[in-house]
Amino acid sequence: MMKDLLRTDILATFVNVARSQSFSAAARLQGMAASSITRQIDSLEQMLEVKLFLRSTRGLSLTDAGEILFSRAQDIINNLVDIQAELAALDGEPQGVLRVACLPTFGRHHIIPMLEELFIRYPKIQVELDQTERLTDPVRDRLDAVIRVGELKDSSLYSKWIATQTWVVCA
């Protein structure tokens, strides 16, 4: 029976040991001594009153209890990372790199003129503008926004009208 609430730092240590299947690799990852990692895992096993790892000369492997905890602990750690990111975003100032792809003419006439105002309003934002004629894939090309002309063929993408581009045929 669990007597105390799990500490997230020890849970993170457990996840690192389980992923690397090594106390020393987890210690290097966390910048700690392997003996400290071992003590944390030992205290976690005592607190939970179960063995989490099978230790052998060939290395470590998770017990059934370890597998259950590993699955749940990863979710907990991922949720904590998400919470931290959400709370950091509450400071109100967007920051980071915004990756955008668009046609060169559209970029020149519509996007580039907007950038100065964007940089003044959000000084911590950097823009990587890929002005290309090729049809980009937002997932494959790791883009935050793709500006295209015409109708979307993939309905899973979000679209919004932002400007009108006129075309003139000259001879």
PDB file of C-alpha atoms in Angstrom:
ATOM      1  CA  MET A   1       0.000   0.000   0.000  1.00  0.00           C
ATOM      2  CA  MET A   2       1.269   3.461  -0.881  1.00  0.00           C
ATOM      3  CA  LYS A   3       2.049   5.469   2.246  1.00  0.00           C
ATOM      4  CA  ASP A   4       3.234   8.691   0.608  1.00  0.00           C
ATOM      5  CA  LEU A   5       2.438  10.608  -2.525  1.00  0.00           C
ATOM      6  CA  LEU A   6       4.830   9.972  -5.419  1.00  0.00           C
ATOM      7  CA  ARG A   7       7.363  12.720  -6.024  1.00  0.00           C
ATOM      8  CA  THR A   8       7.567  13.789  -9.655  1.00  0.00           C
ATOM      9  CA  ASP A   9      11.374  14.012  -9.619  1.00  0.00           C
ATOM     10  CA  ILE A  10      11.627  10.362  -8.539  1.00  0.00           C
ATOM     11  CA  LEU A  11       8.986   9.413 -11.116  1.00  0.00           C
ATOM     12  CA  ALA A  12      11.061  11.153 -13.808  1.00  0.00           C
ATOM     13  CA  THR A  13      14.141   9.257 -12.609  1.00  0.00           C
ATOM     14  CA  PHE A  14      12.202   5.990 -12.844  1.00  0.00           C
ATOM     15  CA  VAL A  15      11.134   6.832 -16.424  1.00  0.00           C
ATOM     16  CA  ASN A  16      14.736   7.633 -17.399  1.00  0.00           C
ATOM     17  CA  VAL A  17      16.013   4.358 -15.911  1.00  0.00           C
ATOM     18  CA  ALA A  18      13.234   2.378 -17.614  1.00  0.00           C
ATOM     19  CA  ARG A  19      13.898   4.012 -20.994  1.00  0.00           C
ATOM     20  CA  SER A  20      17.662   3.575 -20.848  1.00  0.00           C
ATOM     21  CA  GLN A  21      17.540   0.228 -18.989  1.00  0.00           C
ATOM     22  CA  SER A  22      20.545   1.441 -17.045  1.00  0.00           C
ATOM     23  CA  PHE A  23      21.158   3.280 -13.779  1.00  0.00           C
ATOM     24  CA  SER A  24      24.394   4.793 -15.091  1.00  0.00           C
ATOM     25  CA  ALA A  25      22.822   6.019 -18.362  1.00  0.00           C
ATOM     26  CA  ALA A  26      19.974   7.634 -16.413  1.00  0.00           C
ATOM     27  CA  ALA A  27      22.538   9.189 -14.055  1.00  0.00           C
ATOM     28  CA  ARG A  28      24.434  10.720 -16.995  1.00  0.00           C
ATOM     29  CA  LEU A  29      21.181  12.010 -18.475  1.00  0.00           C
ATOM     30  CA  GLN A  30      20.200  13.675 -15.193  1.00  0.00           C
ATOM     31  CA  GLY A  31      23.686  14.817 -14.229  1.00  0.00           C
ATOM     32  CA  MET A  32      23.651  12.752 -11.041  1.00  0.00           C
ATOM     33  CA  ALA A  33      25.724   9.961  -9.538  1.00  0.00           C
ATOM     34  CA  ALA A  34      24.564   6.432 -10.368  1.00  0.00           C
ATOM     35  CA  SER A  35      24.402   5.694  -6.630  1.00  0.00           C
ATOM     36  CA  SER A  36      21.856   8.528  -6.199  1.00  0.00           C
ATOM     37  CA  ILE A  37      19.726   7.089  -8.986  1.00  0.00           C
ATOM     38  CA  THR A  38      19.902   3.633  -7.410  1.00  0.00           C
ATOM     39  CA  ARG A  39      18.871   5.041  -4.008  1.00  0.00           C
ATOM     40  CA  GLN A  40      15.895   6.848  -5.569  1.00  0.00           C
ATOM     41  CA  ILE A  41      14.702   3.684  -7.302  1.00  0.00           C
ATOM     42  CA  ASP A  42      15.210   1.630  -4.120  1.00  0.00           C
ATOM     43  CA  SER A  43      13.175   4.143  -2.094  1.00  0.00           C
ATOM     44  CA  LEU A  44      10.455   4.163  -4.781  1.00  0.00           C
ATOM     45  CA  GLU A  45      10.246   0.360  -4.646  1.00  0.00           C
ATOM     46  CA  GLN A  46      10.051   0.463  -0.839  1.00  0.00           C
ATOM     47  CA  MET A  47       7.367   3.148  -0.889  1.00  0.00           C
ATOM     48  CA  LEU A  48       5.257   1.253  -3.444  1.00  0.00           C
ATOM     49  CA  GLU A  49       6.088  -2.093  -1.808  1.00  0.00           C
ATOM     50  CA  VAL A  50       6.808  -3.714  -5.198  1.00  0.00           C
ATOM     51  CA  LYS A  51       9.886  -4.541  -7.262  1.00  0.00           C
ATOM     52  CA  LEU A  52       9.988  -2.401 -10.398  1.00  0.00           C
ATOM     53  CA  PHE A  53      13.115  -3.814 -12.053  1.00  0.00           C
ATOM     54  CA  LEU A  54      14.632  -7.237 -12.540  1.00  0.00           C
ATOM     55  CA  ARG A  55      18.352  -6.751 -12.055  1.00  0.00           C
ATOM     56  CA  SER A  56      20.802  -9.141 -13.693  1.00  0.00           C
ATOM     57  CA  THR A  57      24.364  -9.122 -14.982  1.00  0.00           C
ATOM     58  CA  ARG A  58      22.912  -8.443 -18.453  1.00  0.00           C
ATOM     59  CA  GLY A  59      21.133  -5.291 -17.316  1.00  0.00           C
ATOM     60  CA  LEU A  60      17.738  -4.162 -16.149  1.00  0.00           C
ATOM     61  CA  SER A  61      14.260  -5.077 -17.267  1.00  0.00           C
ATOM     62  CA  LEU A  62      10.886  -4.012 -15.957  1.00  0.00           C
ATOM     63  CA  THR A  63       8.721  -6.268 -13.821  1.00  0.00           C
ATOM     64  CA  ASP A  64       4.969  -6.384 -14.458  1.00  0.00           C
ATOM     65  CA  ALA A  65       4.540  -3.698 -11.791  1.00  0.00           C
ATOM     66  CA  GLY A  66       7.335  -1.715 -13.446  1.00  0.00           C
ATOM     67  CA  GLU A  67       5.588  -1.938 -16.825  1.00  0.00           C
ATOM     68  CA  ILE A  68       2.366  -0.583 -15.321  1.00  0.00           C
ATOM     69  CA  LEU A  69       4.160   2.253 -13.550  1.00  0.00           C
ATOM     70  CA  PHE A  70       6.247   3.054 -16.650  1.00  0.00           C
ATOM     71  CA  SER A  71       3.171   3.391 -18.842  1.00  0.00           C
ATOM     72  CA  ARG A  72       1.373   5.628 -16.360  1.00  0.00           C
ATOM     73  CA  ALA A  73       4.489   7.595 -15.351  1.00  0.00           C
ATOM     74  CA  GLN A  74       5.239   8.535 -18.969  1.00  0.00           C
ATOM     75  CA  ASP A  75       1.729   9.968 -19.265  1.00  0.00           C
ATOM     76  CA  ILE A  76       2.165  11.891 -16.011  1.00  0.00           C
ATOM     77  CA  ILE A  77       5.550  13.319 -17.054  1.00  0.00           C
ATOM     78  CA  ASN A  78       4.202  14.274 -20.505  1.00  0.00           C
ATOM     79  CA  ASN A  79       1.209  15.981 -18.864  1.00  0.00           C
ATOM     80  CA  LEU A  80       3.508  17.906 -16.536  1.00  0.00           C
ATOM     81  CA  VAL A  81       5.598  19.081 -19.498  1.00  0.00           C
ATOM     82  CA  ASP A  82       2.396  20.204 -21.253  1.00  0.00           C
ATOM     83  CA  ILE A  83       1.242  22.034 -18.113  1.00  0.00           C
ATOM     84  CA  GLN A  84       4.558  23.855 -17.838  1.00  0.00           C
ATOM     85  CA  ALA A  85       4.368  24.896 -21.501  1.00  0.00           C
ATOM     86  CA  GLU A  86       0.797  26.139 -21.100  1.00  0.00           C
ATOM     87  CA  LEU A  87       1.659  28.098 -17.967  1.00  0.00           C
ATOM     88  CA  ALA A  88       4.744  29.587 -19.588  1.00  0.00           C
ATOM     89  CA  ALA A  89       2.547  30.741 -22.465  1.00  0.00           C
ATOM     90  CA  LEU A  90       0.357  32.631 -20.002  1.00  0.00           C
ATOM     91  CA  ASP A  91       3.000  35.291 -19.593  1.00  0.00           C
ATOM     92  CA  GLY A  92       1.179  36.722 -22.576  1.00  0.00           C
ATOM     93  CA  GLU A  93       4.079  37.147 -24.940  1.00  0.00           C
ATOM     94  CA  PRO A  94       4.302  34.696 -27.838  1.00  0.00           C
ATOM     95  CA  GLN A  95       7.830  33.585 -28.594  1.00  0.00           C
ATOM     96  CA  GLY A  96       9.730  31.189 -30.802  1.00  0.00           C
ATOM     97  CA  VAL A  97      10.073  30.489 -34.489  1.00  0.00           C
ATOM     98  CA  LEU A  98       7.059  30.693 -36.797  1.00  0.00           C
ATOM     99  CA  ARG A  99       7.667  28.662 -39.957  1.00  0.00           C
ATOM    100  CA  VAL A 100       5.548  29.794 -42.908  1.00  0.00           C
ATOM    101  CA  ALA A 101       5.496  28.777 -46.578  1.00  0.00           C
ATOM    102  CA  CYS A 102       3.775  30.670 -49.385  1.00  0.00           C
ATOM    103  CA  LEU A 103       4.049  31.509 -53.054  1.00  0.00           C
ATOM    104  CA  PRO A 104       6.757  34.120 -53.756  1.00  0.00           C
ATOM    105  CA  THR A 105       4.373  36.703 -55.225  1.00  0.00           C
ATOM    106  CA  PHE A 106       1.930  36.334 -52.347  1.00  0.00           C
ATOM    107  CA  GLY A 107       4.770  36.607 -49.845  1.00  0.00           C
ATOM    108  CA  ARG A 108       6.153  39.710 -51.511  1.00  0.00           C
ATOM    109  CA  HIS A 109       2.773  41.485 -51.764  1.00  0.00           C
ATOM    110  CA  HIS A 110       1.011  40.369 -48.572  1.00  0.00           C
ATOM    111  CA  ILE A 111       3.236  38.619 -46.008  1.00  0.00           C
ATOM    112  CA  ILE A 112       6.459  40.648 -46.033  1.00  0.00           C
ATOM    113  CA  PRO A 113       4.587  43.971 -45.579  1.00  0.00           C
ATOM    114  CA  MET A 114       2.933  42.516 -42.433  1.00  0.00           C
ATOM    115  CA  LEU A 115       6.173  41.316 -40.844  1.00  0.00           C
ATOM    116  CA  GLU A 116       7.366  44.685 -39.532  1.00  0.00           C
ATOM    117  CA  GLU A 117       4.144  45.140 -37.555  1.00  0.00           C
ATOM    118  CA  LEU A 118       4.379  41.541 -36.309  1.00  0.00           C
ATOM    119  CA  PHE A 119       7.959  42.062 -35.079  1.00  0.00           C
ATOM    120  CA  ILE A 120       7.035  45.297 -33.308  1.00  0.00           C
ATOM    121  CA  ARG A 121       4.036  43.693 -31.628  1.00  0.00           C
ATOM    122  CA  TYR A 122       5.784  40.382 -30.797  1.00  0.00           C
ATOM    123  CA  PRO A 123       9.544  40.984 -30.531  1.00  0.00           C
ATOM    124  CA  LYS A 124      10.235  37.415 -29.341  1.00  0.00           C
ATOM    125  CA  ILE A 125       8.804  35.912 -32.546  1.00  0.00           C
ATOM    126  CA  GLN A 126      11.131  34.948 -35.383  1.00  0.00           C
ATOM    127  CA  VAL A 127       9.733  34.133 -38.815  1.00  0.00           C
ATOM    128  CA  GLU A 128      11.176  31.643 -41.275  1.00  0.00           C
ATOM    129  CA  LEU A 129       9.424  32.464 -44.551  1.00  0.00           C
ATOM    130  CA  ASP A 130       9.813  29.847 -47.281  1.00  0.00           C
ATOM    131  CA  GLN A 131       8.697  31.498 -50.515  1.00  0.00           C
ATOM    132  CA  THR A 132       8.367  28.591 -52.890  1.00  0.00           C
ATOM    133  CA  GLU A 133       6.411  27.529 -55.955  1.00  0.00           C
ATOM    134  CA  ARG A 134       6.321  23.897 -54.826  1.00  0.00           C
ATOM    135  CA  LEU A 135       3.346  22.456 -52.964  1.00  0.00           C
ATOM    136  CA  THR A 136       4.569  22.098 -49.379  1.00  0.00           C
ATOM    137  CA  ASP A 137       3.364  19.588 -46.818  1.00  0.00           C
ATOM    138  CA  PRO A 138       2.929  21.283 -43.418  1.00  0.00           C
ATOM    139  CA  VAL A 139       3.614  18.075 -41.474  1.00  0.00           C
ATOM    140  CA  ARG A 140       6.528  16.722 -43.506  1.00  0.00           C
ATOM    141  CA  ASP A 141       8.152  20.145 -43.880  1.00  0.00           C
ATOM    142  CA  ARG A 142       7.527  21.043 -40.200  1.00  0.00           C
ATOM    143  CA  LEU A 143       5.659  24.235 -41.042  1.00  0.00           C
ATOM    144  CA  ASP A 144       3.363  26.150 -38.707  1.00  0.00           C
ATOM    145  CA  ALA A 145       1.429  27.765 -41.547  1.00  0.00           C
ATOM    146  CA  VAL A 146       1.147  27.221 -45.274  1.00  0.00           C
ATOM    147  CA  ILE A 147      -0.482  29.889 -47.387  1.00  0.00           C
ATOM    148  CA  ARG A 148      -1.966  28.507 -50.581  1.00  0.00           C
ATOM    149  CA  VAL A 149      -4.107  29.759 -53.394  1.00  0.00           C
ATOM    150  CA  GLY A 150      -7.376  27.973 -54.094  1.00  0.00           C
ATOM    151  CA  GLU A 151      -9.422  25.275 -52.410  1.00  0.00           C
ATOM    152  CA  LEU A 152      -7.988  22.782 -49.919  1.00  0.00           C
ATOM    153  CA  LYS A 153      -7.999  19.157 -51.003  1.00  0.00           C
ATOM    154  CA  ASP A 154      -7.256  17.826 -47.499  1.00  0.00           C
ATOM    155  CA  SER A 155     -10.215  18.557 -45.241  1.00  0.00           C
ATOM    156  CA  SER A 156      -8.220  17.798 -42.064  1.00  0.00           C
ATOM    157  CA  LEU A 157      -6.372  21.095 -42.507  1.00  0.00           C
ATOM    158  CA  TYR A 158      -7.748  24.356 -41.120  1.00  0.00           C
ATOM    159  CA  SER A 159      -8.174  27.125 -43.657  1.00  0.00           C
ATOM    160  CA  LYS A 160      -9.095  30.783 -43.508  1.00  0.00           C
ATOM    161  CA  TRP A 161      -9.324  33.422 -46.208  1.00  0.00           C
ATOM    162  CA  ILE A 162      -6.683  36.104 -45.610  1.00  0.00           C
ATOM    163  CA  ALA A 163      -6.360  38.052 -48.856  1.00  0.00           C
ATOM    164  CA  THR A 164      -7.324  38.240 -52.494  1.00  0.00           C
ATOM    165  CA  GLN A 165      -4.681  37.722 -55.135  1.00  0.00           C
ATOM    166  CA  THR A 166      -5.509  38.980 -58.627  1.00  0.00           C
ATOM    167  CA  TRP A 167      -3.942  37.429 -61.673  1.00  0.00           C
ATOM    168  CA  VAL A 168      -3.491  39.249 -64.941  1.00  0.00           C
ATOM    169  CA  VAL A 169      -2.668  37.539 -68.211  1.00  0.00           C
ATOM    170  CA  CYS A 170      -0.324  39.594 -70.362  1.00  0.00           C
ATOM    171  CA  ALA A 171       0.853  38.926 -73.870  1.00  0.00           C
TER     172      ALA A 171
END
